[in-house]
Amino acid sequence: MKIWIVYDSKFGNNKQIAEALGEIFKEGNAVHVQYAKKISPKEVAKDEPDMLLFGGPLRAGNISFTIKRWGSNFGRTLKSRGFKLKKVAVWGTHGRDDPGTPAKFLWAAVEQKWKTLMDSVPAEKSTGVQGINVDGMKGPMETGWKDLITKFAEQVKI
C-alpha cells in the first residue's frame, strides 16, 4: 500500500507525530513522510496513493493555513483527476481545553473543521480525527501521546 503522511509543524510536535505514524505503517507499505511546505499536492496525487494521513497545529482556533491550503488543494487535484483514495485520516495538535477557554478554541469546535477538511479529500473511507494536547506553543505534547497515535493508527488500519 502507498501511504503518504503530510504535516505542518512549527515547533516539531507534528513532525514527531508524522514520523511516529510513518514507523507504525512502514512494515509492508511504501510510506512517505513529508513536510507540507516541501511537497506539492500535485506531486502526491501523481503517485496515486492508497492512503493519506495529514495534520498540523491549530492557530487561534483554526487549522494552520499551510496544512489547510495543502489539504484543500490536494482534494481539488484528486477530484480533477477523478481519483479516489482508499483511506484518509487527520490529526491536529491543540492547547488544552481549560475552563476559561473560549468556545471557538475548544477541541470540539475545531475537530469539526478538521473533519470538514478531511471530507474534502475524495476517499472510500474517512477514518477519523485525532487530537493531541500540547502545553503552550512549543509543547511538550500530552503524556501518552504515542499511545494516542498508536490507537489512531489502529483505527485507520481497519
Tab-separated table of N, CA and C in Angstrom:
chain	number	residue	atom	x	y	z
A	1	MET	N	0.847	-1.177	0.000
A	1	MET	CA	0.000	0.000	0.000
A	1	MET	C	0.892	1.239	0.000
A	2	LYS	N	0.526	2.234	-0.794
A	2	LYS	CA	1.248	3.516	-0.817
A	2	LYS	C	0.585	4.470	0.163
A	3	ILE	N	1.354	4.903	1.137
A	3	ILE	CA	0.833	5.781	2.182
A	3	ILE	C	1.649	7.066	2.218
A	4	TRP	N	0.950	8.182	2.184
A	4	TRP	CA	1.586	9.491	2.340
A	4	TRP	C	1.137	10.089	3.662
A	5	ILE	N	2.102	10.616	4.399
A	5	ILE	CA	1.842	11.301	5.663
A	5	ILE	C	2.400	12.706	5.500
A	6	VAL	N	1.529	13.695	5.498
A	6	VAL	CA	1.917	15.082	5.243
A	6	VAL	C	1.548	15.914	6.463
A	7	TYR	N	2.453	16.770	6.878
A	7	TYR	CA	2.247	17.534	8.111
A	7	TYR	C	2.732	18.974	7.963
A	8	ASP	N	2.231	19.813	8.866
A	8	ASP	CA	2.754	21.157	9.080
A	8	ASP	C	3.218	21.184	10.526
A	9	SER	N	4.358	21.807	10.771
A	9	SER	CA	4.895	21.835	12.122
A	9	SER	C	5.836	23.016	12.276
A	10	LYS	N	5.563	23.848	13.259
A	10	LYS	CA	6.440	24.987	13.520
A	10	LYS	C	7.489	24.657	14.575
A	11	PHE	N	7.085	23.934	15.613
A	11	PHE	CA	7.993	23.639	16.724
A	11	PHE	C	8.396	22.176	16.816
A	12	GLY	N	7.967	21.346	15.852
A	12	GLY	CA	8.399	19.959	15.794
A	12	GLY	C	7.437	18.925	16.352
A	13	ASN	N	6.360	19.348	16.994
A	13	ASN	CA	5.420	18.380	17.560
A	13	ASN	C	4.749	17.539	16.476
A	14	ASN	N	4.264	18.177	15.439
A	14	ASN	CA	3.571	17.451	14.372
A	14	ASN	C	4.533	16.632	13.526
A	15	LYS	N	5.754	17.075	13.432
A	15	LYS	CA	6.776	16.272	12.748
A	15	LYS	C	6.984	14.969	13.515
A	16	GLN	N	7.036	15.051	14.852
A	16	GLN	CA	7.172	13.841	15.669
A	16	GLN	C	5.997	12.892	15.454
A	17	ILE	N	4.806	13.448	15.393
A	17	ILE	CA	3.614	12.627	15.173
A	17	ILE	C	3.690	11.957	13.809
A	18	ALA	N	4.027	12.723	12.773
A	18	ALA	CA	4.119	12.178	11.412
A	18	ALA	C	5.163	11.067	11.338
A	19	GLU	N	6.309	11.286	11.961
A	19	GLU	CA	7.359	10.262	11.939
A	19	GLU	C	6.939	9.015	12.718
A	20	ALA	N	6.246	9.200	13.840
A	20	ALA	CA	5.747	8.050	14.610
A	20	ALA	C	4.745	7.251	13.774
A	21	LEU	N	3.861	7.935	13.072
A	21	LEU	CA	2.912	7.249	12.195
A	21	LEU	C	3.645	6.518	11.074
A	22	GLY	N	4.680	7.153	10.533
A	22	GLY	CA	5.479	6.509	9.495
A	22	GLY	C	6.082	5.200	9.974
A	23	GLU	N	6.574	5.203	11.201
A	23	GLU	CA	7.155	3.979	11.782
A	23	GLU	C	6.090	2.897	11.955
A	24	ILE	N	4.919	3.294	12.392
A	24	ILE	CA	3.833	2.335	12.615
A	24	ILE	C	3.410	1.675	11.302
A	25	PHE	N	3.348	2.449	10.225
A	25	PHE	CA	2.836	1.945	8.951
A	25	PHE	C	3.902	1.372	8.019
A	26	LYS	N	5.186	1.487	8.368
A	26	LYS	CA	6.242	1.146	7.405
A	26	LYS	C	6.287	-0.327	6.999
A	27	GLU	N	5.910	-1.217	7.881
A	27	GLU	CA	6.007	-2.636	7.561
A	27	GLU	C	5.026	-3.027	6.458
A	28	GLY	N	5.561	-3.455	5.329
A	28	GLY	CA	4.751	-3.919	4.207
A	28	GLY	C	4.138	-2.830	3.357
A	29	ASN	N	4.482	-1.570	3.625
A	29	ASN	CA	3.917	-0.445	2.871
A	29	ASN	C	5.032	0.462	2.350
A	30	ALA	N	4.728	1.200	1.307
A	30	ALA	CA	5.621	2.257	0.826
A	30	ALA	C	5.157	3.541	1.494
A	31	VAL	N	5.875	3.979	2.524
A	31	VAL	CA	5.455	5.132	3.327
A	31	VAL	C	6.339	6.341	3.018
A	32	HIS	N	5.694	7.474	2.819
A	32	HIS	CA	6.391	8.738	2.574
A	32	HIS	C	5.914	9.737	3.618
A	33	VAL	N	6.842	10.314	4.356
A	33	VAL	CA	6.530	11.335	5.351
A	33	VAL	C	7.118	12.638	4.835
A	34	GLN	N	6.279	13.677	4.718
A	34	GLN	CA	6.768	14.909	4.105
A	34	GLN	C	6.130	16.145	4.744
A	35	TYR	N	6.936	17.175	4.877
A	35	TYR	CA	6.504	18.482	5.349
A	35	TYR	C	5.701	19.150	4.236
A	36	ALA	N	4.524	19.665	4.558
A	36	ALA	CA	3.612	20.220	3.554
A	36	ALA	C	4.245	21.322	2.707
A	37	LYS	N	5.158	22.091	3.275
A	37	LYS	CA	5.787	23.168	2.514
A	37	LYS	C	6.820	22.651	1.510
A	38	LYS	N	7.164	21.366	1.605
A	38	LYS	CA	8.208	20.810	0.732
A	38	LYS	C	7.682	19.838	-0.315
A	39	ILE	N	6.367	19.628	-0.339
A	39	ILE	CA	5.792	18.709	-1.330
A	39	ILE	C	4.471	19.303	-1.826
A	40	SER	N	4.305	19.318	-3.120
A	40	SER	CA	3.059	19.870	-3.656
A	40	SER	C	1.973	18.801	-3.657
A	41	PRO	N	0.739	19.222	-3.498
A	41	PRO	CA	-0.370	18.267	-3.577
A	41	PRO	C	-0.380	17.518	-4.909
A	42	LYS	N	0.035	18.182	-5.983
A	42	LYS	CA	0.062	17.536	-7.303
A	42	LYS	C	1.070	16.397	-7.342
A	43	GLU	N	2.218	16.583	-6.690
A	43	GLU	CA	3.228	15.515	-6.644
A	43	GLU	C	2.686	14.285	-5.943
A	44	VAL	N	2.014	14.498	-4.819
A	44	VAL	CA	1.455	13.374	-4.070
A	44	VAL	C	0.344	12.709	-4.877
A	45	ALA	N	-0.527	13.489	-5.484
A	45	ALA	CA	-1.622	12.942	-6.275
A	45	ALA	C	-1.090	12.128	-7.455
A	46	LYS	N	-0.016	12.598	-8.048
A	46	LYS	CA	0.601	11.912	-9.194
A	46	LYS	C	1.041	10.495	-8.807
A	47	ASP	N	1.428	10.302	-7.556
A	47	ASP	CA	1.855	8.990	-7.059
A	47	ASP	C	0.670	8.035	-6.862
A	48	GLU	N	-0.550	8.551	-6.926
A	48	GLU	CA	-1.771	7.786	-6.725
A	48	GLU	C	-1.706	6.925	-5.453
A	49	PRO	N	-1.623	7.600	-4.300
A	49	PRO	CA	-1.533	6.858	-3.036
A	49	PRO	C	-2.831	6.144	-2.691
A	50	ASP	N	-2.671	5.126	-1.860
A	50	ASP	CA	-3.848	4.424	-1.351
A	50	ASP	C	-4.423	5.150	-0.145
A	51	MET	N	-3.508	5.743	0.650
A	51	MET	CA	-3.946	6.374	1.890
A	51	MET	C	-3.168	7.666	2.128
A	52	LEU	N	-3.865	8.639	2.721
A	52	LEU	CA	-3.251	9.889	3.147
A	52	LEU	C	-3.611	10.125	4.603
A	53	LEU	N	-2.581	10.408	5.401
A	53	LEU	CA	-2.770	10.893	6.767
A	53	LEU	C	-2.141	12.270	6.780
A	54	PHE	N	-2.851	13.258	7.297
A	54	PHE	CA	-2.260	14.588	7.347
A	54	PHE	C	-2.716	15.337	8.581
A	55	GLY	N	-1.891	16.286	8.997
A	55	GLY	CA	-2.244	17.033	10.192
A	55	GLY	C	-1.295	18.158	10.473
A	56	GLY	N	-1.620	18.871	11.529
A	56	GLY	CA	-0.810	20.016	11.913
A	56	GLY	C	-1.408	20.713	13.118
A	57	PRO	N	-0.860	21.876	13.423
A	57	PRO	CA	-1.296	22.601	14.615
A	57	PRO	C	-2.520	23.471	14.361
A	58	LEU	N	-3.089	23.901	15.464
A	58	LEU	CA	-4.137	24.909	15.412
A	58	LEU	C	-3.506	26.247	15.715
A	59	ARG	N	-4.007	27.263	15.078
A	59	ARG	CA	-3.547	28.616	15.347
A	59	ARG	C	-4.784	29.487	15.516
A	60	ALA	N	-4.942	30.046	16.707
A	60	ALA	CA	-6.086	30.905	17.020
A	60	ALA	C	-7.418	30.237	16.692
A	61	GLY	N	-7.535	28.959	17.040
A	61	GLY	CA	-8.783	28.239	16.835
A	61	GLY	C	-9.035	27.779	15.417
A	62	ASN	N	-8.020	27.841	14.567
A	62	ASN	CA	-8.162	27.412	13.180
A	62	ASN	C	-7.035	26.454	12.813
A	63	ILE	N	-7.300	25.622	11.837
A	63	ILE	CA	-6.268	24.748	11.287
A	63	ILE	C	-5.201	25.642	10.676
A	64	SER	N	-3.933	25.278	10.843
A	64	SER	CA	-2.863	26.110	10.280
A	64	SER	C	-3.121	26.333	8.789
A	65	PHE	N	-2.831	27.525	8.330
A	65	PHE	CA	-3.066	27.894	6.935
A	65	PHE	C	-2.352	26.937	5.995
A	66	THR	N	-1.120	26.574	6.324
A	66	THR	CA	-0.323	25.715	5.443
A	66	THR	C	-0.999	24.377	5.189
A	67	ILE	N	-1.407	23.683	6.248
A	67	ILE	CA	-1.985	22.347	6.053
A	67	ILE	C	-3.415	22.440	5.526
A	68	LYS	N	-4.125	23.493	5.887
A	68	LYS	CA	-5.483	23.673	5.358
A	68	LYS	C	-5.429	23.890	3.849
A	69	ARG	N	-4.540	24.748	3.412
A	69	ARG	CA	-4.388	25.004	1.974
A	69	ARG	C	-3.930	23.741	1.258
A	70	TRP	N	-2.956	23.037	1.852
A	70	TRP	CA	-2.429	21.822	1.231
A	70	TRP	C	-3.555	20.789	1.063
A	71	GLY	N	-4.318	20.545	2.135
A	71	GLY	CA	-5.397	19.556	2.069
A	71	GLY	C	-6.476	19.933	1.067
A	72	SER	N	-6.846	21.210	1.039
A	72	SER	CA	-7.863	21.670	0.076
A	72	SER	C	-7.374	21.495	-1.359
A	73	ASN	N	-6.139	21.877	-1.612
A	73	ASN	CA	-5.569	21.739	-2.957
A	73	ASN	C	-5.440	20.273	-3.360
A	74	PHE	N	-5.068	19.430	-2.411
A	74	PHE	CA	-4.957	18.004	-2.694
A	74	PHE	C	-6.320	17.435	-3.075
A	75	GLY	N	-7.346	17.785	-2.314
A	75	GLY	CA	-8.698	17.325	-2.618
A	75	GLY	C	-9.149	17.752	-4.005
A	76	ARG	N	-8.900	19.019	-4.345
A	76	ARG	CA	-9.272	19.519	-5.684
A	76	ARG	C	-8.493	18.790	-6.779
A	77	THR	N	-7.221	18.534	-6.527
A	77	THR	CA	-6.396	17.835	-7.515
A	77	THR	C	-6.924	16.427	-7.762
A	78	LEU	N	-7.254	15.711	-6.696
A	78	LEU	CA	-7.789	14.355	-6.863
A	78	LEU	C	-9.105	14.377	-7.633
A	79	LYS	N	-9.974	15.317	-7.273
A	79	LYS	CA	-11.266	15.414	-7.953
A	79	LYS	C	-11.085	15.691	-9.441
A	80	SER	N	-10.140	16.575	-9.791
A	80	SER	CA	-9.917	16.903	-11.205
A	80	SER	C	-9.365	15.700	-11.980
A	81	ARG	N	-8.684	14.804	-11.286
A	81	ARG	CA	-8.139	13.592	-11.920
A	81	ARG	C	-9.116	12.422	-11.856
A	82	GLY	N	-10.221	12.597	-11.133
A	82	GLY	CA	-11.183	11.516	-10.977
A	82	GLY	C	-10.618	10.363	-10.155
A	83	PHE	N	-9.716	10.683	-9.231
A	83	PHE	CA	-9.051	9.656	-8.418
A	83	PHE	C	-9.565	9.711	-6.990
A	84	LYS	N	-9.718	8.538	-6.390
A	84	LYS	CA	-10.208	8.446	-5.016
A	84	LYS	C	-9.237	7.588	-4.201
A	85	LEU	N	-8.860	8.084	-3.024
A	85	LEU	CA	-8.026	7.316	-2.109
A	85	LEU	C	-8.841	6.177	-1.505
A	86	LYS	N	-8.153	5.172	-0.974
A	86	LYS	CA	-8.859	4.145	-0.216
A	86	LYS	C	-9.223	4.689	1.163
A	87	LYS	N	-8.263	5.432	1.783
A	87	LYS	CA	-8.500	5.968	3.123
A	87	LYS	C	-7.850	7.332	3.290
A	88	VAL	N	-8.469	8.129	4.160
A	88	VAL	CA	-7.899	9.412	4.568
A	88	VAL	C	-8.193	9.595	6.055
A	89	ALA	N	-7.229	10.169	6.769
A	89	ALA	CA	-7.407	10.457	8.190
A	89	ALA	C	-6.581	11.682	8.550
A	90	VAL	N	-6.980	12.377	9.603
A	90	VAL	CA	-6.266	13.596	10.014
A	90	VAL	C	-6.041	13.612	11.527
A	91	TRP	N	-5.041	14.402	11.919
A	91	TRP	CA	-4.810	14.669	13.338
A	91	TRP	C	-4.545	16.163	13.486
A	92	GLY	N	-4.714	16.651	14.699
A	92	GLY	CA	-4.433	18.049	14.987
A	92	GLY	C	-3.889	18.213	16.391
A	93	THR	N	-2.877	19.044	16.542
A	93	THR	CA	-2.384	19.372	17.877
A	93	THR	C	-3.054	20.664	18.324
A	94	HIS	N	-3.323	20.746	19.617
A	94	HIS	CA	-4.064	21.893	20.138
A	94	HIS	C	-3.753	22.082	21.611
A	95	GLY	N	-4.061	23.258	22.115
A	95	GLY	CA	-3.906	23.529	23.541
A	95	GLY	C	-4.979	22.811	24.335
A	96	ARG	N	-4.759	22.727	25.603
A	96	ARG	CA	-5.731	22.066	26.479
A	96	ARG	C	-7.024	22.879	26.569
A	97	ASP	N	-8.128	22.177	26.715
A	97	ASP	CA	-9.427	22.815	26.912
A	97	ASP	C	-9.589	23.128	28.406
A	98	ASP	N	-9.117	24.297	28.798
A	98	ASP	CA	-9.259	24.728	30.183
A	98	ASP	C	-10.648	25.338	30.385
A	99	PRO	N	-11.110	25.462	31.634
A	99	PRO	CA	-12.446	26.012	31.902
A	99	PRO	C	-12.687	27.392	31.273
A	100	GLY	N	-11.673	28.235	31.186
A	100	GLY	CA	-11.863	29.572	30.624
A	100	GLY	C	-11.645	29.663	29.122
A	101	THR	N	-11.429	28.549	28.456
A	101	THR	CA	-11.167	28.567	27.015
A	101	THR	C	-12.430	28.984	26.257
A	102	PRO	N	-12.330	30.019	25.387
A	102	PRO	CA	-13.495	30.412	24.587
A	102	PRO	C	-13.980	29.240	23.724
A	103	ALA	N	-15.270	29.144	23.511
A	103	ALA	CA	-15.885	28.026	22.793
A	103	ALA	C	-15.258	27.784	21.423
A	104	LYS	N	-14.917	28.849	20.700
A	104	LYS	CA	-14.385	28.653	19.347
A	104	LYS	C	-12.990	28.034	19.355
A	105	PHE	N	-12.311	28.021	20.511
A	105	PHE	CA	-10.981	27.428	20.611
A	105	PHE	C	-11.008	26.013	21.186
A	106	LEU	N	-12.147	25.554	21.642
A	106	LEU	CA	-12.258	24.213	22.206
A	106	LEU	C	-12.057	23.162	21.114
A	107	TRP	N	-11.482	22.030	21.500
A	107	TRP	CA	-11.214	20.977	20.530
A	107	TRP	C	-12.489	20.546	19.806
A	108	ALA	N	-13.609	20.465	20.486
A	108	ALA	CA	-14.854	20.039	19.846
A	108	ALA	C	-15.216	20.931	18.656
A	109	ALA	N	-14.982	22.232	18.768
A	109	ALA	CA	-15.278	23.155	17.667
A	109	ALA	C	-14.293	22.974	16.521
A	110	VAL	N	-13.035	22.807	16.865
A	110	VAL	CA	-12.004	22.707	15.835
A	110	VAL	C	-12.004	21.322	15.195
A	111	GLU	N	-12.374	20.305	15.948
A	111	GLU	CA	-12.441	18.946	15.398
A	111	GLU	C	-13.359	18.919	14.176
A	112	GLN	N	-14.448	19.665	14.239
A	112	GLN	CA	-15.374	19.718	13.097
A	112	GLN	C	-14.703	20.347	11.880
A	113	LYS	N	-13.851	21.343	12.097
A	113	LYS	CA	-13.118	21.951	10.973
A	113	LYS	C	-12.187	20.929	10.328
A	114	TRP	N	-11.525	20.117	11.160
A	114	TRP	CA	-10.660	19.062	10.624
A	114	TRP	C	-11.478	18.054	9.820
A	115	LYS	N	-12.646	17.683	10.351
A	115	LYS	CA	-13.495	16.720	9.655
A	115	LYS	C	-13.939	17.274	8.306
A	116	THR	N	-14.299	18.543	8.264
A	116	THR	CA	-14.705	19.174	7.006
A	116	THR	C	-13.562	19.148	5.996
A	117	LEU	N	-12.354	19.467	6.452
A	117	LEU	CA	-11.193	19.431	5.560
A	117	LEU	C	-10.936	18.002	5.081
A	118	MET	N	-10.972	17.045	5.997
A	118	MET	CA	-10.762	15.640	5.624
A	118	MET	C	-11.801	15.197	4.595
A	119	ASP	N	-13.038	15.594	4.788
A	119	ASP	CA	-14.110	15.201	3.878
A	119	ASP	C	-13.986	15.839	2.496
A	120	SER	N	-13.147	16.860	2.362
A	120	SER	CA	-12.934	17.474	1.048
A	120	SER	C	-11.984	16.650	0.184
A	121	VAL	N	-11.360	15.639	0.782
A	121	VAL	CA	-10.444	14.755	0.050
A	121	VAL	C	-11.224	13.500	-0.348
A	122	PRO	N	-11.364	13.246	-1.656
A	122	PRO	CA	-12.131	12.076	-2.088
A	122	PRO	C	-11.489	10.772	-1.613
A	123	ALA	N	-12.234	10.000	-0.869
A	123	ALA	CA	-11.738	8.729	-0.350
A	123	ALA	C	-12.906	7.784	-0.128
A	124	GLU	N	-12.619	6.495	-0.260
A	124	GLU	CA	-13.637	5.491	0.007
A	124	GLU	C	-14.000	5.474	1.488
A	125	LYS	N	-12.994	5.779	2.339
A	125	LYS	CA	-13.236	5.732	3.773
A	125	LYS	C	-12.476	6.852	4.472
A	126	SER	N	-13.182	7.630	5.270
A	126	SER	CA	-12.575	8.630	6.149
A	126	SER	C	-12.558	8.005	7.529
A	127	THR	N	-11.366	7.902	8.112
A	127	THR	CA	-11.268	7.099	9.324
A	127	THR	C	-11.084	7.886	10.601
A	128	GLY	N	-11.300	9.164	10.582
A	128	GLY	CA	-11.333	9.864	11.845
A	128	GLY	C	-10.346	10.986	12.029
A	129	VAL	N	-10.571	11.677	13.129
A	129	VAL	CA	-9.790	12.841	13.513
A	129	VAL	C	-9.226	12.577	14.898
A	130	GLN	N	-7.931	12.771	15.070
A	130	GLN	CA	-7.291	12.579	16.371
A	130	GLN	C	-6.716	13.900	16.858
A	131	GLY	N	-7.044	14.279	18.066
A	131	GLY	CA	-6.482	15.473	18.677
A	131	GLY	C	-5.406	15.108	19.683
A	132	ILE	N	-4.346	15.915	19.735
A	132	ILE	CA	-3.259	15.729	20.700
A	132	ILE	C	-3.060	17.061	21.422
A	133	ASN	N	-3.148	17.051	22.741
A	133	ASN	CA	-2.918	18.266	23.522
A	133	ASN	C	-1.438	18.633	23.537
A	134	VAL	N	-1.188	19.934	23.479
A	134	VAL	CA	0.166	20.467	23.581
A	134	VAL	C	0.142	21.569	24.628
A	135	ASP	N	1.099	21.515	25.547
A	135	ASP	CA	1.208	22.555	26.557
A	135	ASP	C	1.992	23.731	25.990
A	136	GLY	N	1.318	24.859	25.841
A	136	GLY	CA	1.970	26.034	25.258
A	136	GLY	C	2.182	25.836	23.768
A	137	MET	N	2.808	26.795	23.138
A	137	MET	CA	3.046	26.726	21.695
A	137	MET	C	4.066	25.648	21.325
A	138	LYS	N	5.092	25.513	22.145
A	138	LYS	CA	6.202	24.627	21.797
A	138	LYS	C	6.078	23.228	22.375
A	139	GLY	N	5.119	23.020	23.250
A	139	GLY	CA	4.976	21.696	23.832
A	139	GLY	C	5.527	21.680	25.234
A	140	PRO	N	5.626	20.569	25.817
A	140	PRO	CA	5.580	19.239	25.223
A	140	PRO	C	4.152	18.766	24.948
A	141	MET	N	4.071	17.674	24.188
A	141	MET	CA	2.770	17.075	23.942
A	141	MET	C	2.329	16.340	25.202
A	142	GLU	N	1.018	16.085	25.263
A	142	GLU	CA	0.473	15.440	26.451
A	142	GLU	C	1.131	14.091	26.719
A	143	THR	N	1.176	13.720	27.980
A	143	THR	CA	1.690	12.419	28.366
A	143	THR	C	0.855	11.350	27.679
A	144	GLY	N	1.518	10.368	27.113
A	144	GLY	CA	0.807	9.287	26.435
A	144	GLY	C	0.441	9.581	24.996
A	145	TRP	N	1.028	10.630	24.398
A	145	TRP	CA	0.671	10.966	23.012
A	145	TRP	C	0.994	9.833	22.049
A	146	LYS	N	2.072	9.103	22.315
A	146	LYS	CA	2.411	7.984	21.417
A	146	LYS	C	1.347	6.894	21.477
A	147	ASP	N	0.771	6.683	22.659
A	147	ASP	CA	-0.318	5.710	22.782
A	147	ASP	C	-1.544	6.171	21.989
A	148	LEU	N	-1.836	7.477	22.038
A	148	LEU	CA	-2.961	8.017	21.257
A	148	LEU	C	-2.733	7.812	19.762
A	149	ILE	N	-1.503	8.048	19.325
A	149	ILE	CA	-1.173	7.885	17.907
A	149	ILE	C	-1.255	6.411	17.504
A	150	THR	N	-0.818	5.527	18.378
A	150	THR	CA	-0.904	4.092	18.085
A	150	THR	C	-2.359	3.663	17.953
A	151	LYS	N	-3.229	4.134	18.858
A	151	LYS	CA	-4.661	3.821	18.775
A	151	LYS	C	-5.269	4.406	17.498
A	152	PHE	N	-4.874	5.628	17.177
A	152	PHE	CA	-5.334	6.286	15.969
A	152	PHE	C	-4.943	5.442	14.750
A	153	ALA	N	-3.690	4.997	14.700
A	153	ALA	CA	-3.202	4.178	13.578
A	153	ALA	C	-3.993	2.881	13.481
A	154	GLU	N	-4.317	2.276	14.595
A	154	GLU	CA	-5.093	1.039	14.587
A	154	GLU	C	-6.488	1.282	14.015
A	155	GLN	N	-7.095	2.416	14.341
A	155	GLN	CA	-8.402	2.762	13.778
A	155	GLN	C	-8.294	2.947	12.266
A	156	VAL	N	-7.211	3.568	11.840
A	156	VAL	CA	-7.009	3.826	10.414
A	156	VAL	C	-6.823	2.512	9.655
A	157	LYS	N	-6.140	1.552	10.271
A	157	LYS	CA	-5.859	0.275	9.612
A	157	LYS	C	-7.111	-0.554	9.353
A	158	ILE	N	-8.160	-0.331	10.126
A	158	ILE	CA	-9.390	-1.143	9.991
A	158	ILE	C	-10.080	-0.841	8.671
